[in-house]
């Protein structure tokens, strides 16, 4: 008996007991639906995170610090390591170090990380936010090479800034009109004074950047004020006028935080603005930072493949090196655990469906005992009888897997729709929480077949062993 | 040389710890082209003997040679092959698959015989036409009379061109007229197509008319053995 004949025979046998076949297959459909929707959630999360990294060119980014800090140790709560790192004398990241880094083959761009807090005023609204300084040369990299409106500044000394779209909506009550997208003001928007604007109309608008700096001459007065219970802070306020030259596209839920700063300002312009000494989060680790040295340096590579080579050169310079790509393996492992957990929950549903298959097959054997006897009497071998039952189970498993995948896909679409319409803050781009990679689709089919075949093992063996003489007498 | 030879054949069933003998020291020979009848009352062991020749069951002792091959030494898959190609079986209760029509029942045997799909339908149609069911091809067993069902069973038994047709009480469920028709078909197959037929029956009279050789059985033993000349 060839395989095609077995398939035809299996279909005709299953067709005879339509309702039972339908209910058994439905069990598999639900099992596969649960499994795939759960795992696709895990893969979706992973894809969102890795895509965010890729979209921001983070795999070609390195952060150089003055000290060799084992971030993994610190992340796991090793306080001793942290204290040691804080105590140790690091190599000051001076301009000469910066130049040396720029000279490493494979390094395309290196600039000091500089961030500071500021209050900004735009179109009558004000907000406190983080300002990040970057060189104009960063414009060739993602995500700075593809702006929503305007163009990235080219000069490091210009008074132009790039603002994030989400900063406009969340901090400055400005909603942007987009091509093809519908943006409307809700009732609460109108009450809170949200403005609806075209992105291009914001280009060239002036932002007043208010920064604070310590005025050392005011310190004695401040101390005196404290004693009189009428303190006067020893700060000066500086207002710098800058113009918006571009709007950075929304980075999505997972792309946020890949770089700090709501506003991007040219590096030299930022250096010239009086501000508080603290320039970036890396400074926290370097309290003994030398005057004239940078807290950390951001390095961009021409190609991800040169990462190891550049890292090696940097380590030889005895500076601290931190890369996202190092963390990627760790992130992937974490997602693997998440996927496995979600998969295990889904697999339970499929195993229950497997029990359904066993039940159906055993019932079928009881009903078809005489038929099995007949098949044996006319020459059916044990293997062929066994195969007939295996193929019947595989047909249930395969059809169940296909419709299960469809069900899983529908469930994820509904979940995504509900999530995006009910829970996502207005103005945010829709998030796709689920992802069906090819391996998940093929894997689900293979797993369903495997469970079905495993479920058929006992019934099929039992059918094959039936004594034909007794079976022919069976009613 | 005989087509089938049994020497000291025995079959014992176990029921718990008790042995129930069904056949004891059965020895005979069947030549190619013979019409061989096994006659006896219920429980005499005649069907058990037929099942052993058909490879549906295995003997407890003795030898059973079929076409120079010892059935007792065959593996389970070799026995399946024996049932598929060497013998064709028909039964008192027809044993057709009720959910399949006449054509599909015959085709089932052809499927196990490895006959390609494009030839199967034609061959099954031809066989059913031969037994006079050319106009009832798509009828299921429930829609056919007893005689017609037995004809479908005969067509199925002949599907893979067996050497021997084994008939277990083929007329047991039929009226006398239909029984005569079925016996005539078996006789025709034997005489005109040189097919060896082994028939189990309790009807000595019919057996005496059609058989070349008859064995009479009682309590699992052969009590009498008649050849054609003796029958006549």
mmCIF file with all atom_site columns, N, CA, C and O in Angstrom, chain B residues 72-110:
data_model
loop_
_atom_site.group_PDB
_atom_site.id
_atom_site.type_symbol
_atom_site.label_atom_id
_atom_site.label_alt_id
_atom_site.label_comp_id
_atom_site.label_asym_id
_atom_site.label_entity_id
_atom_site.label_seq_id
_atom_site.pdbx_PDB_ins_code
_atom_site.Cartn_x
_atom_site.Cartn_y
_atom_site.Cartn_z
_atom_site.occupancy
_atom_site.B_iso_or_equiv
_atom_site.pdbx_formal_charge
_atom_site.auth_seq_id
_atom_site.auth_comp_id
_atom_site.auth_asym_id
_atom_site.auth_atom_id
_atom_site.pdbx_PDB_model_num
ATOM 1   N N  . UNK B 1 72  ? 4.250   -22.462 9.269  1.00 0.00 ? 72  UNK B N  1
ATOM 2   C CA . UNK B 1 72  ? 4.594   -22.287 10.695 1.00 0.00 ? 72  UNK B CA 1
ATOM 3   C C  . UNK B 1 72  ? 5.906   -21.550 10.878 1.00 0.00 ? 72  UNK B C  1
ATOM 4   O O  . UNK B 1 72  ? 6.181   -21.010 11.943 1.00 0.00 ? 72  UNK B O  1
ATOM 5   N N  . UNK B 1 73  ? 6.700   -21.543 9.808  1.00 0.00 ? 73  UNK B N  1
ATOM 6   C CA . UNK B 1 73  ? 7.990   -20.854 9.916  1.00 0.00 ? 73  UNK B CA 1
ATOM 7   C C  . UNK B 1 73  ? 7.925   -19.421 9.397  1.00 0.00 ? 73  UNK B C  1
ATOM 8   O O  . UNK B 1 73  ? 8.926   -18.714 9.395  1.00 0.00 ? 73  UNK B O  1
ATOM 9   N N  . UNK B 1 74  ? 6.754   -19.040 8.922  1.00 0.00 ? 74  UNK B N  1
ATOM 10  C CA . UNK B 1 74  ? 6.634   -17.687 8.349  1.00 0.00 ? 74  UNK B CA 1
ATOM 11  C C  . UNK B 1 74  ? 6.508   -16.627 9.444  1.00 0.00 ? 74  UNK B C  1
ATOM 12  O O  . UNK B 1 74  ? 5.881   -16.857 10.476 1.00 0.00 ? 74  UNK B O  1
ATOM 13  N N  . UNK B 1 75  ? 7.087   -15.429 9.164  1.00 0.00 ? 75  UNK B N  1
ATOM 14  C CA . UNK B 1 75  ? 6.928   -14.301 10.087 1.00 0.00 ? 75  UNK B CA 1
ATOM 15  C C  . UNK B 1 75  ? 5.518   -13.732 9.902  1.00 0.00 ? 75  UNK B C  1
ATOM 16  O O  . UNK B 1 75  ? 4.811   -14.113 8.959  1.00 0.00 ? 75  UNK B O  1
ATOM 17  N N  . UNK B 1 76  ? 5.159   -12.806 10.778 1.00 0.00 ? 76  UNK B N  1
ATOM 18  C CA . UNK B 1 76  ? 3.809   -12.230 10.677 1.00 0.00 ? 76  UNK B CA 1
ATOM 19  C C  . UNK B 1 76  ? 3.605   -11.492 9.355  1.00 0.00 ? 76  UNK B C  1
ATOM 20  O O  . UNK B 1 76  ? 2.533   -11.535 8.767  1.00 0.00 ? 76  UNK B O  1
ATOM 21  N N  . UNK B 1 77  ? 4.669   -10.812 8.880  1.00 0.00 ? 77  UNK B N  1
ATOM 22  C CA . UNK B 1 77  ? 4.499   -10.085 7.616  1.00 0.00 ? 77  UNK B CA 1
ATOM 23  C C  . UNK B 1 77  ? 4.467   -11.066 6.438  1.00 0.00 ? 77  UNK B C  1
ATOM 24  O O  . UNK B 1 77  ? 3.773   -10.817 5.446  1.00 0.00 ? 77  UNK B O  1
ATOM 25  N N  . UNK B 1 78  ? 5.195   -12.191 6.562  1.00 0.00 ? 78  UNK B N  1
ATOM 26  C CA . UNK B 1 78  ? 5.127   -13.200 5.492  1.00 0.00 ? 78  UNK B CA 1
ATOM 27  C C  . UNK B 1 78  ? 3.732   -13.832 5.441  1.00 0.00 ? 78  UNK B C  1
ATOM 28  O O  . UNK B 1 78  ? 3.199   -14.113 4.361  1.00 0.00 ? 78  UNK B O  1
ATOM 29  N N  . UNK B 1 79  ? 3.156   -14.000 6.624  1.00 0.00 ? 79  UNK B N  1
ATOM 30  C CA . UNK B 1 79  ? 1.783   -14.540 6.667  1.00 0.00 ? 79  UNK B CA 1
ATOM 31  C C  . UNK B 1 79  ? 0.794   -13.566 6.026  1.00 0.00 ? 79  UNK B C  1
ATOM 32  O O  . UNK B 1 79  ? -0.154  -13.972 5.349  1.00 0.00 ? 79  UNK B O  1
ATOM 33  N N  . UNK B 1 80  ? 1.046   -12.245 6.252  1.00 0.00 ? 80  UNK B N  1
ATOM 34  C CA . UNK B 1 80  ? 0.178   -11.230 5.634  1.00 0.00 ? 80  UNK B CA 1
ATOM 35  C C  . UNK B 1 80  ? 0.279   -11.337 4.118  1.00 0.00 ? 80  UNK B C  1
ATOM 36  O O  . UNK B 1 80  ? -0.725  -11.259 3.396  1.00 0.00 ? 80  UNK B O  1
ATOM 37  N N  . UNK B 1 81  ? 1.504   -11.542 3.636  1.00 0.00 ? 81  UNK B N  1
ATOM 38  C CA . UNK B 1 81  ? 1.715   -11.705 2.199  1.00 0.00 ? 81  UNK B CA 1
ATOM 39  C C  . UNK B 1 81  ? 1.021   -12.953 1.663  1.00 0.00 ? 81  UNK B C  1
ATOM 40  O O  . UNK B 1 81  ? 0.480   -12.948 0.564  1.00 0.00 ? 81  UNK B O  1
ATOM 41  N N  . UNK B 1 82  ? 1.053   -14.003 2.466  1.00 0.00 ? 82  UNK B N  1
ATOM 42  C CA . UNK B 1 82  ? 0.376   -15.254 2.112  1.00 0.00 ? 82  UNK B CA 1
ATOM 43  C C  . UNK B 1 82  ? -1.122  -15.001 1.959  1.00 0.00 ? 82  UNK B C  1
ATOM 44  O O  . UNK B 1 82  ? -1.754  -15.435 0.987  1.00 0.00 ? 82  UNK B O  1
ATOM 45  N N  . UNK B 1 83  ? -1.698  -14.274 2.921  1.00 0.00 ? 83  UNK B N  1
ATOM 46  C CA . UNK B 1 83  ? -3.144  -13.984 2.857  1.00 0.00 ? 83  UNK B CA 1
ATOM 47  C C  . UNK B 1 83  ? -3.465  -13.072 1.675  1.00 0.00 ? 83  UNK B C  1
ATOM 48  O O  . UNK B 1 83  ? -4.539  -13.130 1.098  1.00 0.00 ? 83  UNK B O  1
ATOM 49  N N  . UNK B 1 84  ? -2.496  -12.244 1.328  1.00 0.00 ? 84  UNK B N  1
ATOM 50  C CA . UNK B 1 84  ? -2.722  -11.253 0.279  1.00 0.00 ? 84  UNK B CA 1
ATOM 51  C C  . UNK B 1 84  ? -2.668  -11.885 -1.118 1.00 0.00 ? 84  UNK B C  1
ATOM 52  O O  . UNK B 1 84  ? -3.510  -11.597 -1.952 1.00 0.00 ? 84  UNK B O  1
ATOM 53  N N  . UNK B 1 85  ? -1.660  -12.718 -1.348 1.00 0.00 ? 85  UNK B N  1
ATOM 54  C CA . UNK B 1 85  ? -1.425  -13.199 -2.715 1.00 0.00 ? 85  UNK B CA 1
ATOM 55  C C  . UNK B 1 85  ? -1.718  -14.690 -2.934 1.00 0.00 ? 85  UNK B C  1
ATOM 56  O O  . UNK B 1 85  ? -2.036  -15.087 -4.041 1.00 0.00 ? 85  UNK B O  1
ATOM 57  N N  . UNK B 1 86  ? -1.553  -15.512 -1.881 1.00 0.00 ? 86  UNK B N  1
ATOM 58  C CA . UNK B 1 86  ? -1.665  -16.950 -2.119 1.00 0.00 ? 86  UNK B CA 1
ATOM 59  C C  . UNK B 1 86  ? -3.079  -17.468 -1.942 1.00 0.00 ? 86  UNK B C  1
ATOM 60  O O  . UNK B 1 86  ? -3.462  -18.440 -2.595 1.00 0.00 ? 86  UNK B O  1
ATOM 61  N N  . UNK B 1 87  ? -3.811  -16.838 -1.023 1.00 0.00 ? 87  UNK B N  1
ATOM 62  C CA . UNK B 1 87  ? -5.172  -17.312 -0.779 1.00 0.00 ? 87  UNK B CA 1
ATOM 63  C C  . UNK B 1 87  ? -6.180  -16.168 -0.870 1.00 0.00 ? 87  UNK B C  1
ATOM 64  O O  . UNK B 1 87  ? -5.845  -15.009 -0.676 1.00 0.00 ? 87  UNK B O  1
ATOM 65  N N  . UNK B 1 88  ? -7.414  -16.551 -1.188 1.00 0.00 ? 88  UNK B N  1
ATOM 66  C CA . UNK B 1 88  ? -8.513  -15.602 -1.117 1.00 0.00 ? 88  UNK B CA 1
ATOM 67  C C  . UNK B 1 88  ? -9.559  -16.237 -0.221 1.00 0.00 ? 88  UNK B C  1
ATOM 68  O O  . UNK B 1 88  ? -9.780  -17.458 -0.305 1.00 0.00 ? 88  UNK B O  1
ATOM 69  N N  . UNK B 1 89  ? -10.172 -15.456 0.682  1.00 0.00 ? 89  UNK B N  1
ATOM 70  C CA . UNK B 1 89  ? -11.111 -16.072 1.634  1.00 0.00 ? 89  UNK B CA 1
ATOM 71  C C  . UNK B 1 89  ? -12.511 -15.502 1.481  1.00 0.00 ? 89  UNK B C  1
ATOM 72  O O  . UNK B 1 89  ? -12.687 -14.299 1.304  1.00 0.00 ? 89  UNK B O  1
ATOM 73  N N  . UNK B 1 90  ? -13.495 -16.405 1.570  1.00 0.00 ? 90  UNK B N  1
ATOM 74  C CA . UNK B 1 90  ? -14.880 -15.927 1.699  1.00 0.00 ? 90  UNK B CA 1
ATOM 75  C C  . UNK B 1 90  ? -15.493 -16.575 2.950  1.00 0.00 ? 90  UNK B C  1
ATOM 76  O O  . UNK B 1 90  ? -15.048 -17.651 3.372  1.00 0.00 ? 90  UNK B O  1
ATOM 77  N N  . UNK B 1 91  ? -16.452 -15.872 3.546  1.00 0.00 ? 91  UNK B N  1
ATOM 78  C CA . UNK B 1 91  ? -16.975 -16.298 4.843  1.00 0.00 ? 91  UNK B CA 1
ATOM 79  C C  . UNK B 1 91  ? -18.501 -16.427 4.805  1.00 0.00 ? 91  UNK B C  1
ATOM 80  O O  . UNK B 1 91  ? -19.159 -15.838 3.941  1.00 0.00 ? 91  UNK B O  1
ATOM 81  N N  . UNK B 1 92  ? -18.995 -17.119 5.808  1.00 0.00 ? 92  UNK B N  1
ATOM 82  C CA . UNK B 1 92  ? -20.451 -17.273 5.936  1.00 0.00 ? 92  UNK B CA 1
ATOM 83  C C  . UNK B 1 92  ? -21.123 -15.896 6.061  1.00 0.00 ? 92  UNK B C  1
ATOM 84  O O  . UNK B 1 92  ? -22.151 -15.643 5.460  1.00 0.00 ? 92  UNK B O  1
ATOM 85  N N  . UNK B 1 93  ? -20.505 -15.048 6.856  1.00 0.00 ? 93  UNK B N  1
ATOM 86  C CA . UNK B 1 93  ? -21.122 -13.727 7.085  1.00 0.00 ? 93  UNK B CA 1
ATOM 87  C C  . UNK B 1 93  ? -20.541 -12.668 6.137  1.00 0.00 ? 93  UNK B C  1
ATOM 88  O O  . UNK B 1 93  ? -20.567 -11.473 6.455  1.00 0.00 ? 93  UNK B O  1
ATOM 89  N N  . UNK B 1 94  ? -19.987 -13.065 5.050  1.00 0.00 ? 94  UNK B N  1
ATOM 90  C CA . UNK B 1 94  ? -19.467 -12.228 3.955  1.00 0.00 ? 94  UNK B CA 1
ATOM 91  C C  . UNK B 1 94  ? -18.249 -11.368 4.338  1.00 0.00 ? 94  UNK B C  1
ATOM 92  O O  . UNK B 1 94  ? -17.338 -11.223 3.558  1.00 0.00 ? 94  UNK B O  1
ATOM 93  N N  . UNK B 1 95  ? -18.310 -10.770 5.537  1.00 0.00 ? 95  UNK B N  1
ATOM 94  C CA . UNK B 1 95  ? -17.224 -9.906  5.997  1.00 0.00 ? 95  UNK B CA 1
ATOM 95  C C  . UNK B 1 95  ? -16.823 -8.834  4.988  1.00 0.00 ? 95  UNK B C  1
ATOM 96  O O  . UNK B 1 95  ? -15.657 -8.684  4.633  1.00 0.00 ? 95  UNK B O  1
ATOM 97  N N  . UNK B 1 96  ? -17.828 -8.073  4.578  1.00 0.00 ? 96  UNK B N  1
ATOM 98  C CA . UNK B 1 96  ? -17.541 -6.904  3.729  1.00 0.00 ? 96  UNK B CA 1
ATOM 99  C C  . UNK B 1 96  ? -17.526 -5.668  4.627  1.00 0.00 ? 96  UNK B C  1
ATOM 100 O O  . UNK B 1 96  ? -18.172 -5.649  5.678  1.00 0.00 ? 96  UNK B O  1
ATOM 101 N N  . UNK B 1 97  ? -16.785 -4.648  4.201  1.00 0.00 ? 97  UNK B N  1
ATOM 102 C CA . UNK B 1 97  ? -16.783 -3.395  4.980  1.00 0.00 ? 97  UNK B CA 1
ATOM 103 C C  . UNK B 1 97  ? -18.074 -2.659  4.644  1.00 0.00 ? 97  UNK B C  1
ATOM 104 O O  . UNK B 1 97  ? -18.306 -2.284  3.491  1.00 0.00 ? 97  UNK B O  1
ATOM 105 N N  . UNK B 1 98  ? -18.906 -2.505  5.669  1.00 0.00 ? 98  UNK B N  1
ATOM 106 C CA . UNK B 1 98  ? -20.277 -2.026  5.425  1.00 0.00 ? 98  UNK B CA 1
ATOM 107 C C  . UNK B 1 98  ? -20.336 -0.612  4.871  1.00 0.00 ? 98  UNK B C  1
ATOM 108 O O  . UNK B 1 98  ? -21.259 -0.253  4.157  1.00 0.00 ? 98  UNK B O  1
ATOM 109 N N  . UNK B 1 99  ? -19.342 0.194   5.218  1.00 0.00 ? 99  UNK B N  1
ATOM 110 C CA . UNK B 1 99  ? -19.406 1.596   4.783  1.00 0.00 ? 99  UNK B CA 1
ATOM 111 C C  . UNK B 1 99  ? -18.916 1.771   3.343  1.00 0.00 ? 99  UNK B C  1
ATOM 112 O O  . UNK B 1 99  ? -18.973 2.857   2.801  1.00 0.00 ? 99  UNK B O  1
ATOM 113 N N  . UNK B 1 100 ? -18.384 0.702   2.755  1.00 0.00 ? 100 UNK B N  1
ATOM 114 C CA . UNK B 1 100 ? -17.856 0.832   1.389  1.00 0.00 ? 100 UNK B CA 1
ATOM 115 C C  . UNK B 1 100 ? -18.738 0.060   0.414  1.00 0.00 ? 100 UNK B C  1
ATOM 116 O O  . UNK B 1 100 ? -19.259 -1.003  0.760  1.00 0.00 ? 100 UNK B O  1
ATOM 117 N N  . UNK B 1 101 ? -18.863 0.618   -0.785 1.00 0.00 ? 101 UNK B N  1
ATOM 118 C CA . UNK B 1 101 ? -19.694 -0.056  -1.776 1.00 0.00 ? 101 UNK B CA 1
ATOM 119 C C  . UNK B 1 101 ? -18.947 -1.252  -2.378 1.00 0.00 ? 101 UNK B C  1
ATOM 120 O O  . UNK B 1 101 ? -17.785 -1.508  -2.020 1.00 0.00 ? 101 UNK B O  1
ATOM 121 N N  . UNK B 1 102 ? -19.633 -1.974  -3.279 1.00 0.00 ? 102 UNK B N  1
ATOM 122 C CA . UNK B 1 102 ? -19.068 -3.204  -3.835 1.00 0.00 ? 102 UNK B CA 1
ATOM 123 C C  . UNK B 1 102 ? -17.694 -2.961  -4.461 1.00 0.00 ? 102 UNK B C  1
ATOM 124 O O  . UNK B 1 102 ? -16.728 -3.680  -4.182 1.00 0.00 ? 102 UNK B O  1
ATOM 125 N N  . UNK B 1 103 ? -17.636 -1.899  -5.283 1.00 0.00 ? 103 UNK B N  1
ATOM 126 C CA . UNK B 1 103 ? -16.369 -1.581  -5.952 1.00 0.00 ? 103 UNK B CA 1
ATOM 127 C C  . UNK B 1 103 ? -15.259 -1.310  -4.928 1.00 0.00 ? 103 UNK B C  1
ATOM 128 O O  . UNK B 1 103 ? -14.143 -1.815  -5.056 1.00 0.00 ? 103 UNK B O  1
ATOM 129 N N  . UNK B 1 104 ? -15.579 -0.513  -3.923 1.00 0.00 ? 104 UNK B N  1
ATOM 130 C CA . UNK B 1 104 ? -14.565 -0.124  -2.928 1.00 0.00 ? 104 UNK B CA 1
ATOM 131 C C  . UNK B 1 104 ? -14.099 -1.320  -2.097 1.00 0.00 ? 104 UNK B C  1
ATOM 132 O O  . UNK B 1 104 ? -12.936 -1.396  -1.711 1.00 0.00 ? 104 UNK B O  1
ATOM 133 N N  . UNK B 1 105 ? -15.024 -2.261  -1.843 1.00 0.00 ? 105 UNK B N  1
ATOM 134 C CA . UNK B 1 105 ? -14.644 -3.459  -1.101 1.00 0.00 ? 105 UNK B CA 1
ATOM 135 C C  . UNK B 1 105 ? -13.631 -4.286  -1.888 1.00 0.00 ? 105 UNK B C  1
ATOM 136 O O  . UNK B 1 105 ? -12.652 -4.772  -1.328 1.00 0.00 ? 105 UNK B O  1
ATOM 137 N N  . UNK B 1 106 ? -13.870 -4.408  -3.180 1.00 0.00 ? 106 UNK B N  1
ATOM 138 C CA . UNK B 1 106 ? -12.928 -5.170  -4.015 1.00 0.00 ? 106 UNK B CA 1
ATOM 139 C C  . UNK B 1 106 ? -11.620 -4.395  -4.139 1.00 0.00 ? 106 UNK B C  1
ATOM 140 O O  . UNK B 1 106 ? -10.525 -4.955  -4.068 1.00 0.00 ? 106 UNK B O  1
ATOM 141 N N  . UNK B 1 107 ? -11.761 -3.065  -4.271 1.00 0.00 ? 107 UNK B N  1
ATOM 142 C CA . UNK B 1 107 ? -10.562 -2.225  -4.418 1.00 0.00 ? 107 UNK B CA 1
ATOM 143 C C  . UNK B 1 107 ? -9.665  -2.283  -3.188 1.00 0.00 ? 107 UNK B C  1
ATOM 144 O O  . UNK B 1 107 ? -8.443  -2.168  -3.291 1.00 0.00 ? 107 UNK B O  1
ATOM 145 N N  . UNK B 1 108 ? -10.290 -2.472  -2.012 1.00 0.00 ? 108 UNK B N  1
ATOM 146 C CA . UNK B 1 108 ? -9.502  -2.535  -0.767 1.00 0.00 ? 108 UNK B CA 1
ATOM 147 C C  . UNK B 1 108 ? -8.473  -3.666  -0.850 1.00 0.00 ? 108 UNK B C  1
ATOM 148 O O  . UNK B 1 108 ? -7.311  -3.497  -0.471 1.00 0.00 ? 108 UNK B O  1
ATOM 149 N N  . UNK B 1 109 ? -8.908  -4.814  -1.394 1.00 0.00 ? 109 UNK B N  1
ATOM 150 C CA . UNK B 1 109 ? -7.969  -5.935  -1.541 1.00 0.00 ? 109 UNK B CA 1
ATOM 151 C C  . UNK B 1 109 ? -6.886  -5.588  -2.555 1.00 0.00 ? 109 UNK B C  1
ATOM 152 O O  . UNK B 1 109 ? -5.715  -5.938  -2.380 1.00 0.00 ? 109 UNK B O  1
ATOM 153 N N  . UNK B 1 110 ? -7.287  -4.855  -3.623 1.00 0.00 ? 110 UNK B N  1
ATOM 154 C CA . UNK B 1 110 ? -6.305  -4.467  -4.637 1.00 0.00 ? 110 UNK B CA 1
ATOM 155 C C  . UNK B 1 110 ? -5.304  -3.454  -4.079 1.00 0.00 ? 110 UNK B C  1
ATOM 156 O O  . UNK B 1 110 ? -4.128  -3.467  -4.453 1.00 0.00 ? 110 UNK B O  1
#
